[in-house]
């Protein structure tokens, strides 16, 4: 079983709609969680951290469920520019980040 | 502020040939990472440096891969000899001492082994 698993998608989303997807992690001792965004043929960039109480950044909302060991990302009012691959990232002890395989989102007009 | 610089951006070689990738991290970032990313997958850590010390190289295939960061700044990743399965994007990233959580990635080197 992979340490961090994601549905690869693609999630085809009409412009203006809401899309949500999850990521599961296997290490119960994981300490920190993040979502990175990666555009096609570009490098990954930090989108947002995921806090225990959940957090929101504009149209993006991240949630953490430690009991079930998953994190989620919700995008409201999707824009064409939201089309990208979203990488779930988990940090265990020792500052090592483990990346999931990514969830591809395609926002269409 | 300049970002993470990598060169070359693209490299095509024949199998069994050697290849080297270079990375210059963001100024002041003492932690440097090398990742391998295959198509449709997330980055996989190869090696992590704290200054000039390799603190995590457990995923580096040491029979053919080597890395160095002699002065704690620039780093070089080498493959010798390259195999067909080494075709991938090699990403370098760096982070600052007070913000380990945010890694800044370079544009990567896309390697094709024929």
mmCIF file of C-alpha atoms in Angstrom:
data_model
loop_
_atom_site.group_PDB
_atom_site.id
_atom_site.type_symbol
_atom_site.label_atom_id
_atom_site.label_comp_id
_atom_site.label_asym_id
_atom_site.label_seq_id
_atom_site.Cartn_x
_atom_site.Cartn_y
_atom_site.Cartn_z
ATOM 1 C CA UNK A 1 0.000 0.000 0.000
ATOM 2 C CA UNK A 2 1.319 3.433 -0.919
ATOM 3 C CA UNK A 3 1.953 5.886 1.908
ATOM 4 C CA UNK A 4 -0.184 8.549 0.252
ATOM 5 C CA UNK A 5 -2.942 7.632 -2.176
ATOM 6 C CA UNK A 6 -5.049 9.790 -4.447
ATOM 7 C CA UNK A 7 -7.670 9.217 -7.105
ATOM 8 C CA UNK A 8 -5.777 10.113 -10.301
ATOM 9 C CA UNK A 9 -8.943 11.433 -11.993
ATOM 10 C CA UNK A 10 -9.406 13.289 -14.208
ATOM 11 C CA UNK A 11 -12.253 15.149 -12.561
ATOM 12 C CA UNK A 12 -14.058 16.945 -15.357
ATOM 13 C CA UNK A 13 -15.697 20.004 -13.839
ATOM 14 C CA UNK A 14 -17.979 22.567 -15.488
ATOM 15 C CA UNK A 15 -16.810 26.118 -14.987
ATOM 16 C CA UNK A 16 -18.442 27.566 -11.883
ATOM 17 C CA UNK A 17 -19.123 24.198 -10.289
ATOM 18 C CA UNK A 18 -17.719 22.762 -7.072
ATOM 19 C CA UNK A 19 -15.316 19.838 -7.008
ATOM 20 C CA UNK A 20 -13.928 17.933 -4.069
ATOM 21 C CA UNK A 21 -11.481 15.072 -3.743
ATOM 22 C CA UNK A 22 -9.677 13.212 -1.013
ATOM 23 C CA UNK A 23 -6.303 11.803 -0.222
ATOM 24 C CA UNK A 24 -5.609 8.966 2.223
ATOM 25 C CA UNK A 25 -2.379 8.401 4.146
ATOM 26 C CA UNK A 26 -1.151 5.281 5.885
ATOM 27 C CA UNK A 27 1.198 6.631 8.563
ATOM 28 C CA UNK A 28 -0.844 7.529 11.625
ATOM 29 C CA UNK A 29 2.167 9.436 13.000
ATOM 30 C CA UNK A 30 2.066 11.930 10.131
ATOM 31 C CA UNK A 31 2.358 15.429 11.473
ATOM 32 C CA UNK A 32 1.594 17.928 8.743
ATOM 33 C CA UNK A 33 -0.388 17.970 5.564
ATOM 34 C CA UNK A 34 -0.373 20.091 2.439
ATOM 35 C CA UNK A 35 -1.810 20.489 -0.991
ATOM 36 C CA UNK A 36 0.532 21.366 -3.851
ATOM 37 C CA UNK A 37 -0.561 22.340 -7.330
ATOM 38 C CA UNK A 38 1.272 21.252 -10.459
ATOM 39 C CA UNK A 39 0.452 22.650 -13.875
ATOM 40 C CA UNK A 40 1.189 20.581 -16.958
ATOM 41 C CA UNK A 41 4.956 20.295 -17.527
ATOM 42 C CA UNK A 42 5.649 22.703 -14.667
ATOM 43 C CA UNK A 43 7.048 22.294 -11.174
ATOM 44 C CA UNK A 44 4.848 21.738 -8.089
ATOM 45 C CA UNK A 45 3.966 24.792 -6.007
ATOM 46 C CA UNK A 46 2.493 24.982 -2.514
ATOM 47 C CA UNK A 47 -1.240 25.675 -2.648
ATOM 48 C CA UNK A 48 -2.102 25.523 1.033
ATOM 49 C CA UNK A 49 -1.360 23.842 4.322
ATOM 50 C CA UNK A 50 -4.058 21.716 5.952
ATOM 51 C CA UNK A 51 -4.767 22.430 9.608
ATOM 52 C CA UNK A 52 -6.547 20.190 12.084
ATOM 53 C CA UNK A 53 -9.445 22.607 12.332
ATOM 54 C CA UNK A 54 -9.734 22.904 8.582
ATOM 55 C CA UNK A 55 -8.868 26.024 6.663
ATOM 56 C CA UNK A 56 -10.054 28.115 3.791
ATOM 57 C CA UNK A 57 -8.182 30.217 1.269
ATOM 58 C CA UNK A 58 -10.524 32.005 -1.063
ATOM 59 C CA UNK A 59 -12.343 29.391 -3.111
ATOM 60 C CA UNK A 60 -10.257 26.548 -1.694
ATOM 61 C CA UNK A 61 -11.131 24.650 1.486
ATOM 62 C CA UNK A 62 -8.965 21.941 3.021
ATOM 63 C CA UNK A 63 -10.039 19.497 5.720
ATOM 64 C CA UNK A 64 -8.177 16.928 7.796
ATOM 65 C CA UNK A 65 -9.717 13.799 9.299
ATOM 66 C CA UNK A 66 -7.100 12.168 11.519
ATOM 67 C CA UNK A 67 -9.388 9.371 12.693
ATOM 68 C CA UNK A 68 -9.928 8.148 9.142
ATOM 69 C CA UNK A 69 -6.530 9.328 7.946
ATOM 70 C CA UNK A 70 -7.563 11.414 5.014
ATOM 71 C CA UNK A 71 -7.435 15.009 3.872
ATOM 72 C CA UNK A 72 -9.692 16.697 1.378
ATOM 73 C CA UNK A 73 -9.636 19.663 -0.955
ATOM 74 C CA UNK A 74 -12.746 21.462 -2.156
ATOM 75 C CA UNK A 75 -12.739 24.046 -4.917
ATOM 76 C CA UNK A 76 -15.779 26.298 -5.227
ATOM 77 C CA UNK A 77 -16.787 28.324 -8.273
ATOM 78 C CA UNK A 78 -14.191 26.547 -10.413
ATOM 79 C CA UNK A 79 -12.239 28.638 -12.904
ATOM 80 C CA UNK A 80 -10.619 27.466 -16.100
ATOM 81 C CA UNK A 81 -7.286 28.362 -14.493
ATOM 82 C CA UNK A 82 -7.919 25.796 -11.739
ATOM 83 C CA UNK A 83 -7.158 23.037 -14.255
ATOM 84 C CA UNK A 84 -4.083 21.333 -12.867
ATOM 85 C CA UNK A 85 -2.899 18.312 -10.928
ATOM 86 C CA UNK A 86 -3.333 18.604 -7.179
ATOM 87 C CA UNK A 87 -0.722 16.766 -5.138
ATOM 88 C CA UNK A 88 -1.448 15.657 -1.596
ATOM 89 C CA UNK A 89 1.648 15.904 0.598
ATOM 90 C CA UNK A 90 2.194 14.405 4.030
ATOM 91 C CA UNK A 91 5.032 15.134 6.419
ATOM 92 C CA UNK A 92 6.193 12.563 8.948
ATOM 93 C CA UNK A 93 9.000 12.968 11.472
ATOM 94 C CA UNK A 94 12.314 14.230 10.153
ATOM 95 C CA UNK A 95 10.939 16.798 7.723
ATOM 96 C CA UNK A 96 10.436 14.247 4.971
ATOM 97 C CA UNK A 97 7.582 15.110 2.629
ATOM 98 C CA UNK A 98 5.800 12.245 0.858
ATOM 99 C CA UNK A 99 3.818 13.129 -2.253
ATOM 100 C CA UNK A 100 0.742 11.383 -3.527
ATOM 101 C CA UNK A 101 0.366 10.596 -7.208
ATOM 102 C CA UNK A 102 -1.858 13.600 -7.796
ATOM 103 C CA UNK A 103 -5.475 14.207 -8.791
ATOM 104 C CA UNK A 104 -5.988 15.772 -12.178
ATOM 105 C CA UNK A 105 -8.733 18.393 -12.459
ATOM 106 C CA UNK A 106 -10.006 19.685 -15.806
ATOM 107 C CA UNK A 107 -12.333 22.674 -15.688
ATOM 108 C CA UNK A 108 -14.308 23.092 -18.886
ATOM 109 C CA UNK A 109 -16.356 26.042 -20.198
ATOM 110 C CA UNK B 1 14.368 36.878 -5.735
ATOM 111 C CA UNK B 2 15.672 34.195 -8.065
ATOM 112 C CA UNK B 3 14.078 30.787 -7.800
ATOM 113 C CA UNK B 4 15.685 27.369 -7.881
ATOM 114 C CA UNK B 5 17.783 27.027 -11.009
ATOM 115 C CA UNK B 6 18.359 23.726 -12.754
ATOM 116 C CA UNK B 7 20.295 22.781 -15.831
ATOM 117 C CA UNK B 8 20.048 21.388 -18.343
ATOM 118 C CA UNK B 9 16.291 21.602 -18.893
ATOM 119 C CA UNK B 10 16.327 18.680 -21.312
ATOM 120 C CA UNK B 11 18.773 15.863 -21.874
ATOM 121 C CA UNK B 12 18.677 12.980 -24.337
ATOM 122 C CA UNK B 13 21.278 10.251 -24.007
ATOM 123 C CA UNK B 14 21.765 6.661 -25.017
ATOM 124 C CA UNK B 15 21.618 3.932 -22.425
ATOM 125 C CA UNK B 16 24.828 3.157 -20.586
ATOM 126 C CA UNK B 17 25.999 6.756 -20.967
ATOM 127 C CA UNK B 18 26.624 8.979 -17.925
ATOM 128 C CA UNK B 19 24.572 12.100 -17.231
ATOM 129 C CA UNK B 20 24.732 14.886 -14.660
ATOM 130 C CA UNK B 21 22.201 17.426 -13.468
ATOM 131 C CA UNK B 22 22.977 20.676 -11.684
ATOM 132 C CA UNK B 23 20.909 22.630 -9.165
ATOM 133 C CA UNK B 24 21.362 26.044 -7.573
ATOM 134 C CA UNK B 25 18.913 26.539 -4.683
ATOM 135 C CA UNK B 26 17.368 29.762 -3.494
ATOM 136 C CA UNK B 27 19.883 31.893 -1.619
ATOM 137 C CA UNK B 28 19.784 31.171 2.097
ATOM 138 C CA UNK B 29 17.995 27.825 1.748
ATOM 139 C CA UNK B 30 20.134 25.280 3.538
ATOM 140 C CA UNK B 31 17.950 22.260 2.748
ATOM 141 C CA UNK B 32 18.133 20.848 -0.767
ATOM 142 C CA UNK B 33 16.170 17.945 -2.222
ATOM 143 C CA UNK B 34 16.418 15.876 -5.371
ATOM 144 C CA UNK B 35 13.232 14.219 -6.577
ATOM 145 C CA UNK B 36 12.384 11.939 -9.471
ATOM 146 C CA UNK B 37 8.979 12.312 -11.113
ATOM 147 C CA UNK B 38 7.581 9.834 -13.601
ATOM 148 C CA UNK B 39 4.699 10.726 -15.880
ATOM 149 C CA UNK B 40 1.396 10.692 -14.034
ATOM 150 C CA UNK B 41 3.004 10.225 -10.634
ATOM 151 C CA UNK B 42 4.039 12.452 -7.781
ATOM 152 C CA UNK B 43 7.648 13.388 -7.017
ATOM 153 C CA UNK B 44 9.661 10.721 -5.187
ATOM 154 C CA UNK B 45 12.501 11.807 -2.931
ATOM 155 C CA UNK B 46 15.957 10.618 -3.950
ATOM 156 C CA UNK B 47 18.119 12.514 -1.474
ATOM 157 C CA UNK B 48 17.889 15.380 1.003
ATOM 158 C CA UNK B 49 20.751 17.609 2.114
ATOM 159 C CA UNK B 50 21.026 19.768 5.195
ATOM 160 C CA UNK B 51 23.861 22.096 4.169
ATOM 161 C CA UNK B 52 26.514 19.754 2.775
ATOM 162 C CA UNK B 53 25.348 16.675 4.678
ATOM 163 C CA UNK B 54 23.132 14.055 3.033
ATOM 164 C CA UNK B 55 20.626 13.338 5.824
ATOM 165 C CA UNK B 56 18.296 11.075 3.848
ATOM 166 C CA UNK B 57 19.547 9.086 0.867
ATOM 167 C CA UNK B 58 17.628 5.903 1.579
ATOM 168 C CA UNK B 59 15.785 6.056 -1.770
ATOM 169 C CA UNK B 60 18.852 6.808 -3.883
ATOM 170 C CA UNK B 61 19.888 3.807 -6.041
ATOM 171 C CA UNK B 62 23.504 3.947 -5.029
ATOM 172 C CA UNK B 63 24.736 1.448 -7.581
ATOM 173 C CA UNK B 64 24.292 4.005 -10.351
ATOM 174 C CA UNK B 65 23.227 7.292 -8.771
ATOM 175 C CA UNK B 66 25.425 9.694 -6.852
ATOM 176 C CA UNK B 67 24.996 13.221 -5.569
ATOM 177 C CA UNK B 68 27.112 15.876 -3.987
ATOM 178 C CA UNK B 69 26.746 19.276 -2.412
ATOM 179 C CA UNK B 70 30.316 20.111 -1.578
ATOM 180 C CA UNK B 71 29.995 23.686 -0.324
ATOM 181 C CA UNK B 72 26.456 23.470 0.940
ATOM 182 C CA UNK B 73 25.044 25.487 -1.945
ATOM 183 C CA UNK B 74 24.966 24.014 -5.469
ATOM 184 C CA UNK B 75 24.350 20.338 -5.962
ATOM 185 C CA UNK B 76 24.971 17.802 -8.701
ATOM 186 C CA UNK B 77 23.118 14.554 -9.289
ATOM 187 C CA UNK B 78 24.803 11.973 -11.486
ATOM 188 C CA UNK B 79 23.681 8.741 -13.111
ATOM 189 C CA UNK B 80 26.275 6.313 -14.410
ATOM 190 C CA UNK B 81 25.429 4.303 -16.389
ATOM 191 C CA UNK B 82 21.930 5.426 -17.363
ATOM 192 C CA UNK B 83 19.228 2.833 -18.052
ATOM 193 C CA UNK B 84 16.050 3.091 -20.109
ATOM 194 C CA UNK B 85 13.974 3.184 -16.915
ATOM 195 C CA UNK B 86 15.756 6.328 -15.737
ATOM 196 C CA UNK B 87 13.786 8.426 -18.206
ATOM 197 C CA UNK B 88 11.886 10.884 -16.017
ATOM 198 C CA UNK B 89 11.887 14.460 -14.769
ATOM 199 C CA UNK B 90 14.480 15.183 -12.095
ATOM 200 C CA UNK B 91 13.350 17.962 -9.798
ATOM 201 C CA UNK B 92 15.454 19.926 -7.370
ATOM 202 C CA UNK B 93 13.835 21.763 -4.473
ATOM 203 C CA UNK B 94 15.010 23.850 -1.553
ATOM 204 C CA UNK B 95 13.585 25.124 1.713
ATOM 205 C CA UNK B 96 14.650 27.603 4.359
ATOM 206 C CA UNK B 97 15.452 26.741 7.980
ATOM 207 C CA UNK B 98 12.361 28.438 9.357
ATOM 208 C CA UNK B 99 9.928 27.156 6.736
ATOM 209 C CA UNK B 100 10.636 23.496 6.174
ATOM 210 C CA UNK B 101 7.078 22.891 5.083
ATOM 211 C CA UNK B 102 7.296 24.941 1.935
ATOM 212 C CA UNK B 103 9.589 23.498 -0.671
ATOM 213 C CA UNK B 104 10.362 25.590 -3.718
ATOM 214 C CA UNK B 105 10.933 23.550 -6.827
ATOM 215 C CA UNK B 106 13.066 24.215 -9.857
ATOM 216 C CA UNK B 107 11.717 23.635 -13.378
ATOM 217 C CA UNK B 108 13.277 20.193 -13.538
ATOM 218 C CA UNK B 109 15.462 18.342 -16.003
ATOM 219 C CA UNK B 110 13.605 16.089 -18.401
ATOM 220 C CA UNK B 111 15.802 13.066 -19.127
ATOM 221 C CA UNK B 112 15.196 10.729 -22.029
ATOM 222 C CA UNK B 113 17.298 7.580 -22.248
ATOM 223 C CA UNK B 114 17.238 5.885 -25.650
#
